[in-house]
Short mmCIF file of C-alpha atoms and ligand atoms in Angstrom, two decimals:
data_model
loop_
_atom_site.label_atom_id
_atom_site.label_comp_id
_atom_site.label_asym_id
_atom_site.label_seq_id
_atom_site.Cartn_x
_atom_site.Cartn_y
_atom_site.Cartn_z
CA MET A 1 -26.12 -1.71 -5.46
CA GLY A 2 -22.38 -1.74 -5.79
CA SER A 3 -19.43 0.61 -4.99
CA ARG A 4 -17.13 2.85 -7.49
CA ILE A 5 -13.86 4.81 -6.89
CA VAL A 6 -14.77 8.33 -8.12
CA ALA A 7 -11.72 10.11 -6.88
CA THR A 8 -7.99 9.45 -5.44
CA GLY A 9 -5.36 11.31 -3.81
CA ARG A 10 -1.84 10.81 -2.45
CA ALA A 11 0.55 12.90 -0.28
CA LEU A 12 4.09 12.12 0.79
CA PRO A 13 6.50 13.21 3.78
CA ARG A 14 8.91 16.07 2.70
CA THR A 15 12.32 14.49 2.73
CA ALA A 16 13.26 12.11 -0.28
CA VAL A 17 16.19 9.76 0.44
CA SER A 18 18.38 8.26 -2.49
CA ASN A 19 20.25 5.11 -2.64
CA GLN A 20 23.23 7.40 -2.82
CA GLU A 21 22.59 8.81 0.41
CA LEU A 22 21.90 5.45 1.97
CA GLN A 23 25.33 4.53 0.83
CA ARG A 24 26.94 7.07 2.93
CA PHE A 25 25.97 5.41 6.21
CA MET A 26 25.12 1.74 5.17
CA ASP A 27 27.09 -0.98 3.57
CA THR A 28 25.04 -1.09 0.45
CA SER A 29 25.10 0.24 -3.12
CA ASP A 30 22.89 2.09 -5.59
CA GLU A 31 23.52 -0.86 -8.03
CA TRP A 32 22.58 -3.55 -5.53
CA ILE A 33 19.26 -1.77 -4.54
CA LYS A 34 18.40 -1.11 -8.15
CA SER A 35 19.22 -4.62 -9.35
CA ARG A 36 17.65 -6.56 -6.39
CA THR A 37 14.41 -4.36 -6.03
CA GLY A 38 14.08 -1.44 -8.68
CA ILE A 39 13.83 1.19 -5.81
CA GLY A 40 15.79 4.46 -6.61
CA THR A 41 14.55 6.61 -3.91
CA ARG A 42 11.80 6.73 -1.19
CA TYR A 43 10.21 9.54 1.25
CA THR A 44 11.00 9.11 4.98
CA LEU A 45 9.03 10.68 7.72
CA ARG A 46 11.00 12.96 9.96
CA SER A 47 10.51 14.21 13.50
CA GLY A 48 8.05 17.12 13.55
CA GLU A 49 5.86 15.43 10.55
CA SER A 50 2.88 13.47 11.06
CA LEU A 51 1.60 10.66 9.24
CA ALA A 52 -1.99 11.54 10.25
CA GLU A 53 -1.40 15.02 8.54
CA ILE A 54 -0.05 13.33 5.44
CA ALA A 55 -2.86 10.84 5.27
CA THR A 56 -5.44 13.65 5.84
CA ALA A 57 -3.87 15.63 3.00
CA ALA A 58 -4.32 12.57 0.53
CA SER A 59 -7.89 12.31 1.74
CA ARG A 60 -8.69 16.14 1.25
CA THR A 61 -7.37 15.86 -2.42
CA ALA A 62 -9.55 12.86 -2.95
CA ILE A 63 -12.69 14.51 -1.40
CA ASP A 64 -12.02 17.53 -3.41
CA ARG A 65 -11.72 15.74 -6.68
CA ALA A 66 -14.91 13.84 -5.85
CA GLY A 67 -16.93 17.14 -5.73
CA ILE A 68 -18.12 16.34 -2.05
CA LYS A 69 -17.48 17.71 1.23
CA ALA A 70 -15.90 15.75 4.05
CA THR A 71 -18.98 16.07 5.98
CA ASP A 72 -20.77 13.90 3.14
CA LEU A 73 -18.84 10.90 4.08
CA ASP A 74 -20.88 8.11 5.78
CA ALA A 75 -17.73 6.20 6.89
CA ILE A 76 -13.76 6.12 6.99
CA ILE A 77 -11.81 3.04 6.70
CA VAL A 78 -8.01 2.99 7.09
CA GLY A 79 -5.64 0.33 6.08
CA THR A 80 -2.48 1.14 8.30
CA VAL A 81 -0.09 -0.74 10.77
CA SER A 82 1.40 2.56 11.33
CA SER A 83 -1.18 4.25 13.70
CA GLU A 84 0.45 7.12 15.54
CA TYR A 85 -0.94 5.80 18.85
CA THR A 86 -1.63 2.44 19.87
CA PHE A 87 -5.11 3.94 20.37
CA PRO A 88 -6.99 5.84 19.21
CA SER A 89 -7.17 4.44 15.68
CA PHE A 90 -5.58 6.28 12.81
CA ALA A 91 -9.08 6.55 11.10
CA CYS A 92 -10.19 8.46 14.23
CA GLN A 93 -7.07 10.87 13.92
CA ILE A 94 -8.26 11.62 10.23
CA GLN A 95 -11.64 12.08 11.07
CA THR A 96 -11.07 14.61 13.49
CA GLN A 97 -8.47 16.65 11.11
CA LEU A 98 -11.39 16.42 8.25
CA GLY A 99 -13.63 18.05 10.78
CA VAL A 100 -16.02 15.17 10.69
CA ASP A 101 -17.92 13.62 13.65
CA SER A 102 -20.20 10.70 14.42
CA ILE A 103 -19.39 8.58 11.54
CA PRO A 104 -17.96 5.01 11.84
CA ALA A 105 -13.86 5.34 11.60
CA PHE A 106 -11.81 2.28 12.03
CA ASP A 107 -8.38 0.87 11.06
CA VAL A 108 -7.84 -2.45 9.22
CA ALA A 109 -4.46 -4.09 10.03
CA ALA A 110 -3.24 -6.02 7.21
CA ALA A 111 0.17 -4.57 6.79
CA CYS A 112 1.00 -3.91 2.88
CA SER A 113 -2.28 -5.61 1.95
CA GLY A 114 -4.12 -2.63 4.08
CA PHE A 115 -5.57 -0.89 1.23
CA VAL A 116 -6.73 -3.83 -0.88
CA TYR A 117 -8.30 -5.32 2.58
CA ALA A 118 -10.00 -1.82 3.11
CA LEU A 119 -11.40 -1.54 -0.20
CA SER A 120 -13.13 -4.75 0.11
CA VAL A 121 -14.61 -4.00 3.51
CA ALA A 122 -15.99 -0.61 2.20
CA ASP A 123 -17.40 -2.47 -0.87
CA THR A 124 -19.28 -5.13 0.98
CA SER A 125 -20.66 -2.64 3.29
CA MET A 126 -21.92 -0.35 0.76
CA ARG A 127 -23.42 -3.45 -0.96
CA ALA A 128 -25.11 -4.15 2.10
CA GLY A 129 -26.46 -0.69 2.14
CA ASP A 130 -24.76 0.62 5.22
CA PHE A 131 -22.99 3.52 3.56
CA ARG A 132 -23.26 5.57 0.53
CA ARG A 133 -19.93 7.57 0.56
CA VAL A 134 -16.82 6.05 2.21
CA LEU A 135 -13.31 7.25 2.41
CA VAL A 136 -10.72 4.43 1.84
CA VAL A 137 -7.14 5.29 2.84
CA GLY A 138 -3.88 3.33 2.88
CA ALA A 139 -1.15 4.79 4.94
CA ASP A 140 2.11 3.67 6.40
CA ALA A 141 5.35 4.91 7.84
CA LEU A 142 7.54 1.66 7.96
CA SER A 143 10.91 3.46 7.72
CA THR A 144 9.97 4.48 11.22
CA PHE A 145 10.30 0.95 12.31
CA VAL A 146 13.41 -0.39 10.45
CA ASP A 147 16.74 -1.02 12.09
CA TRP A 148 18.91 1.49 10.32
CA THR A 149 21.89 -1.10 10.75
CA ASP A 150 20.00 -3.74 8.82
CA ARG A 151 20.81 -3.10 5.16
CA ARG A 152 18.40 -6.26 4.27
CA THR A 153 15.26 -4.07 5.43
CA ALA A 154 16.41 -0.43 5.83
CA VAL A 155 16.51 0.32 1.99
CA LEU A 156 13.32 -0.93 1.19
CA PHE A 157 10.66 0.78 3.05
CA GLY A 158 9.31 4.39 2.26
CA ASP A 159 6.39 6.26 3.88
CA GLY A 160 3.16 7.93 2.51
CA ALA A 161 -0.54 8.04 2.17
CA GLY A 162 -3.00 7.46 -0.71
CA ALA A 163 -6.90 7.65 -0.39
CA ALA A 164 -10.08 6.96 -2.53
CA VAL A 165 -13.63 8.03 -2.37
CA LEU A 166 -16.00 5.44 -3.05
CA VAL A 167 -19.76 5.96 -3.85
CA SER A 168 -22.38 3.46 -3.92
CA GLU A 169 -23.95 3.24 -7.40
CA PRO A 170 -26.12 0.80 -9.57
CA GLY A 171 -24.72 -0.45 -12.74
CA THR A 172 -21.86 -2.19 -14.11
CA ARG A 173 -18.84 -0.02 -13.28
CA GLY A 174 -17.03 -0.04 -9.84
CA VAL A 175 -15.71 -2.90 -7.75
CA LEU A 176 -16.58 -6.13 -9.52
CA ALA A 177 -14.88 -8.61 -7.01
CA SER A 178 -12.68 -8.76 -4.08
CA LEU A 179 -10.77 -11.63 -2.61
CA LEU A 180 -8.79 -11.73 0.73
CA ARG A 181 -6.50 -14.24 2.01
CA SER A 182 -4.34 -14.77 5.24
CA SER A 183 -1.90 -17.42 6.54
CA GLY A 184 -1.02 -16.55 10.00
CA ARG A 185 1.43 -19.58 10.27
CA HIS A 186 3.85 -17.57 8.05
CA TRP A 187 3.83 -14.57 10.36
CA GLU A 188 7.45 -14.76 10.92
CA LEU A 189 8.48 -14.07 7.50
CA LEU A 190 7.64 -10.36 7.92
CA SER A 191 6.78 -8.74 11.34
CA CYS A 192 7.37 -5.96 13.79
CA ARG A 193 7.09 -5.87 17.56
CA ALA A 194 6.93 -2.00 18.02
CA THR A 195 3.67 -0.04 17.96
CA GLY A 196 3.00 3.66 17.59
CA VAL A 197 4.63 5.67 15.13
CA ARG A 198 4.66 8.91 17.17
CA GLY A 199 6.36 7.19 20.13
CA THR A 200 9.16 5.74 17.75
CA LEU A 201 9.41 9.37 15.84
CA ASP A 202 9.82 11.49 18.88
CA SER A 203 12.12 8.95 20.55
CA GLU A 204 16.09 9.95 20.18
CA VAL A 205 16.72 6.16 19.91
CA ARG A 206 16.54 4.62 16.43
CA ARG A 207 14.74 1.17 16.57
CA GLU A 208 17.25 -1.59 16.91
CA SER A 209 16.98 -5.17 17.19
CA GLU A 210 13.98 -6.98 18.61
CA ASP A 211 11.39 -4.28 18.04
CA ALA A 212 12.49 -3.44 14.50
CA ILE A 213 10.96 -4.93 11.45
CA LYS A 214 12.17 -8.41 10.66
CA MET A 215 11.78 -9.94 7.29
CA LYS A 216 12.93 -13.34 5.57
CA GLY A 217 13.09 -11.68 2.21
CA PRO A 218 13.80 -14.61 0.03
CA GLU A 219 11.00 -16.84 1.49
CA LEU A 220 8.56 -14.14 1.19
CA PHE A 221 9.55 -13.33 -2.34
CA LYS A 222 8.39 -16.80 -3.34
CA ILE A 223 5.31 -16.75 -1.67
CA ALA A 224 4.35 -13.39 -2.60
CA VAL A 225 4.76 -14.10 -6.09
CA LYS A 226 2.74 -17.35 -6.00
CA SER A 227 -0.01 -15.89 -3.73
CA MET A 228 -0.59 -12.87 -5.96
CA GLU A 229 -0.61 -14.87 -9.05
CA GLU A 230 -3.15 -16.96 -7.46
CA VAL A 231 -5.47 -14.57 -6.22
CA CYS A 232 -5.36 -12.42 -9.11
CA ARG A 233 -6.61 -15.48 -11.29
CA GLN A 234 -9.36 -16.32 -8.38
CA VAL A 235 -10.64 -12.66 -8.44
CA ALA A 236 -10.92 -12.68 -12.28
CA LYS A 237 -12.78 -16.07 -12.12
CA ARG A 238 -15.23 -14.61 -9.51
CA ALA A 239 -15.96 -11.66 -11.49
CA GLY A 240 -16.28 -13.85 -14.75
CA ILE A 241 -13.78 -11.93 -16.55
CA GLU A 242 -10.62 -13.28 -18.71
CA LEU A 243 -7.10 -11.99 -17.49
CA ASP A 244 -6.36 -10.95 -21.10
CA ASP A 245 -9.32 -8.41 -20.80
CA VAL A 246 -7.55 -6.61 -17.92
CA SER A 247 -6.31 -3.13 -19.02
CA LEU A 248 -3.94 -2.27 -16.06
CA VAL A 249 -2.58 -4.06 -12.97
CA VAL A 250 -1.78 -1.78 -10.07
CA GLY A 251 0.00 -4.12 -7.72
CA HIS A 252 1.76 -3.51 -4.36
CA GLN A 253 5.02 -1.84 -4.99
CA ALA A 254 7.48 -3.93 -2.83
CA ASN A 255 9.98 -5.09 -5.75
CA ARG A 256 10.10 -4.54 -9.53
CA ARG A 257 11.12 -8.30 -9.68
CA ILE A 258 8.14 -9.55 -7.82
CA ILE A 259 5.83 -7.28 -9.78
CA ASN A 260 7.21 -8.55 -13.15
CA ALA A 261 7.26 -12.13 -11.81
CA VAL A 262 3.53 -11.89 -11.06
CA ALA A 263 2.65 -10.49 -14.57
CA GLU A 264 4.88 -12.95 -16.23
CA ARG A 265 2.99 -15.97 -14.46
CA LEU A 266 -0.30 -14.33 -15.24
CA GLY A 267 0.53 -13.77 -18.92
CA VAL A 268 0.04 -10.03 -18.59
CA ALA A 269 2.02 -7.94 -20.86
CA PHE A 270 4.35 -5.58 -19.12
CA GLU A 271 2.92 -2.44 -20.59
CA LYS A 272 -0.26 -3.21 -18.85
CA VAL A 273 1.57 -3.51 -15.58
CA PHE A 274 1.86 0.12 -13.61
CA ILE A 275 5.33 0.57 -11.59
CA ASN A 276 6.49 3.41 -9.54
CA VAL A 277 8.52 1.42 -6.76
CA ASP A 278 11.60 3.30 -8.35
CA ARG A 279 10.50 6.70 -6.75
CA TYR A 280 8.65 5.69 -3.41
CA GLY A 281 10.03 2.17 -2.30
CA ASN A 282 7.69 -0.05 -0.47
CA THR A 283 5.16 2.18 1.21
CA SER A 284 3.19 -0.69 2.63
CA ALA A 285 -0.53 0.12 2.45
CA ALA A 286 0.05 3.32 0.74
CA SER A 287 1.56 1.69 -2.28
CA VAL A 288 -1.56 0.67 -4.12
CA PRO A 289 -3.46 3.77 -3.54
CA ILE A 290 -0.49 5.93 -4.60
CA ALA A 291 0.13 3.96 -7.67
CA LEU A 292 -3.60 4.02 -8.55
CA ASP A 293 -3.43 7.93 -8.24
CA GLU A 294 -0.60 8.07 -10.41
CA ALA A 295 -1.77 5.75 -12.72
CA ILE A 296 -4.84 7.89 -13.20
CA GLU A 297 -2.72 11.13 -13.24
CA GLN A 298 -0.72 9.73 -16.00
CA GLY A 299 -3.71 8.77 -18.28
CA ARG A 300 -3.37 5.01 -17.85
CA VAL A 301 -6.85 4.46 -16.62
CA HIS A 302 -9.83 4.96 -19.05
CA ASP A 303 -13.70 4.62 -18.51
CA GLY A 304 -14.61 1.03 -19.12
CA ASP A 305 -11.10 -0.35 -18.40
CA LEU A 306 -10.60 -3.44 -16.17
CA VAL A 307 -8.07 -2.50 -13.48
CA MET A 308 -6.72 -5.26 -11.35
CA LEU A 309 -5.32 -4.18 -7.63
CA ASN A 310 -3.25 -6.85 -5.56
CA ALA A 311 -0.80 -7.01 -2.45
CA CYS A 312 0.70 -9.13 -0.21
CA GLY A 313 2.36 -8.27 3.05
CA GLY A 314 2.95 -9.05 6.62
CA GLY A 315 0.58 -11.45 8.39
CA LEU A 316 0.73 -13.15 6.03
CA THR A 317 -1.86 -11.48 4.13
CA TRP A 318 -2.91 -11.10 0.42
CA GLY A 319 -5.70 -10.07 -1.78
CA ALA A 320 -6.97 -8.45 -4.99
CA ASN A 321 -9.77 -6.33 -6.12
CA LEU A 322 -11.06 -6.13 -9.75
CA LEU A 323 -12.50 -2.77 -10.92
CA ARG A 324 -14.44 -1.58 -13.94
CA TRP A 325 -13.46 1.99 -14.16
O1 UT7 B 401 5.81 -5.85 1.30
C1 UT7 B 401 5.62 -7.05 1.64
C2 UT7 B 401 6.13 -7.88 0.62
N1 UT7 B 401 7.35 -7.98 0.46
C3 UT7 B 401 8.23 -8.57 -0.45
O2 UT7 B 401 7.68 -9.70 -0.75
C4 UT7 B 401 9.72 -8.64 -0.26
C5 UT7 B 401 10.21 -10.02 -0.59
N2 UT7 B 401 11.70 -10.13 -0.89
C6 UT7 B 401 12.41 -9.08 -1.58
O3 UT7 B 401 11.89 -8.31 -2.28
C7 UT7 B 401 13.88 -9.63 -1.59
O4 UT7 B 401 13.96 -11.01 -1.00
C8 UT7 B 401 14.96 -8.61 -1.13
C9 UT7 B 401 14.82 -7.49 -1.92
C10 UT7 B 401 14.41 -8.28 0.43
C11 UT7 B 401 16.30 -9.01 -1.09
O5 UT7 B 401 16.75 -9.41 -2.23
P1 UT7 B 401 17.33 -11.07 -2.39
O6 UT7 B 401 17.86 -10.83 -3.86
O7 UT7 B 401 16.28 -12.07 -2.07
O8 UT7 B 401 18.68 -10.84 -1.62
P2 UT7 B 401 19.10 -11.99 -0.51
O9 UT7 B 401 18.32 -11.50 0.79
O10 UT7 B 401 19.09 -13.37 -0.87
O11 UT7 B 401 20.54 -11.36 -0.18
C12 UT7 B 401 21.62 -11.62 -1.07
C13 UT7 B 401 22.76 -10.83 -0.85
C14 UT7 B 401 23.31 -11.28 0.61
O12 UT7 B 401 24.63 -11.41 0.55
P3 UT7 B 401 25.36 -12.82 0.88
O13 UT7 B 401 24.91 -13.44 1.89
O14 UT7 B 401 24.78 -13.59 -0.53
O15 UT7 B 401 26.97 -12.50 0.89
C15 UT7 B 401 22.99 -10.06 1.39
O16 UT7 B 401 23.73 -9.85 2.66
O17 UT7 B 401 22.77 -9.50 -1.01
C16 UT7 B 401 23.02 -8.91 0.61
N3 UT7 B 401 22.48 -7.87 0.79
C17 UT7 B 401 22.67 -6.71 0.24
N4 UT7 B 401 23.75 -6.09 -0.25
C18 UT7 B 401 23.85 -4.81 -0.53
C19 UT7 B 401 21.10 -7.94 1.31
N5 UT7 B 401 20.75 -6.32 1.38
C20 UT7 B 401 21.69 -5.79 0.62
C21 UT7 B 401 21.76 -4.57 0.56
N6 UT7 B 401 22.83 -3.91 -0.29
N7 UT7 B 401 20.74 -3.46 0.87
#
């Protein structure tokens, strides 16, 4: 018995922020941001909004499209590092907003790799026979943790949520293989000391200095490309498939140059690579499920296709899931 994604959904905060708007209060330019990252705009969470509500909206879409009720779920697993509170978990908040009770709901903290990690955990539990229907969510609001005076990080991040409903199923479709990796010794390449989005958002003081996201971009860039190339090769090997047979790569949307470099090293044609970083920026754990949801909506995913998901983020963490659609 394996697991298969039967439906997805996504939801975003109300406010879109363009590069031109950032230019007004930061020493940056649309030209720099686009040429170095591919980002044109991103959505940012504002005071009065709730990431839990946004994640619940994405979840409801996935649940409705799956043709089930929230009460049919056996578990909720959320990849996030933006829980509104230090505790309860973000998954418990989504659970209560969905009107579900008594099923396990828990978070997986793997930063930008959160969804890839959560999907792997869900698949493994379903193979063990623990659950039959699982909601997997990726949700983050890293814009609430940036130092808005630090142009090296502030232009990169956007907020949002994506969700997928997995059902356990016999047969050859679904999650074929997953691989997860971490390297704690590189933690200082990307970190954030602050916790609890609710506290950050409701505070009048925007995050500055020590609490804000810290990133060593150029070092991280090199490791991200190498790690994602390696894990994609390894997961393909584990699943017993050739990379040439992959129909679509839906990778973490941190930087268009990273996505293209990984594809080039893998020898995957650019038309097989899904990119939407231009419209959302880096939404951390939400980026893979948002991209997958859009790829499905745009008719880029067909029955029988091999779809590769991959991500790399703070921890460092990285990983990949190979799916037969
Ligand atoms: O989500 C987890 C995974 N995330 C990643 O893997 C991110 C990996 N890193 C990156 O994507 C890139 O390193 C960045 C987009 C963060 C930065 O791009 P870069 O080409 O590596 O730029 P850099 O940091 O080497 O900076 C080059 C120049 C510097 O100026 P000087 O020192 O050469 O005069 C920066 O100060 O660009 C400057 N710069 C900017 N200029 C205008 C940095 N940020 C900006 C900015 N606007 N926003």
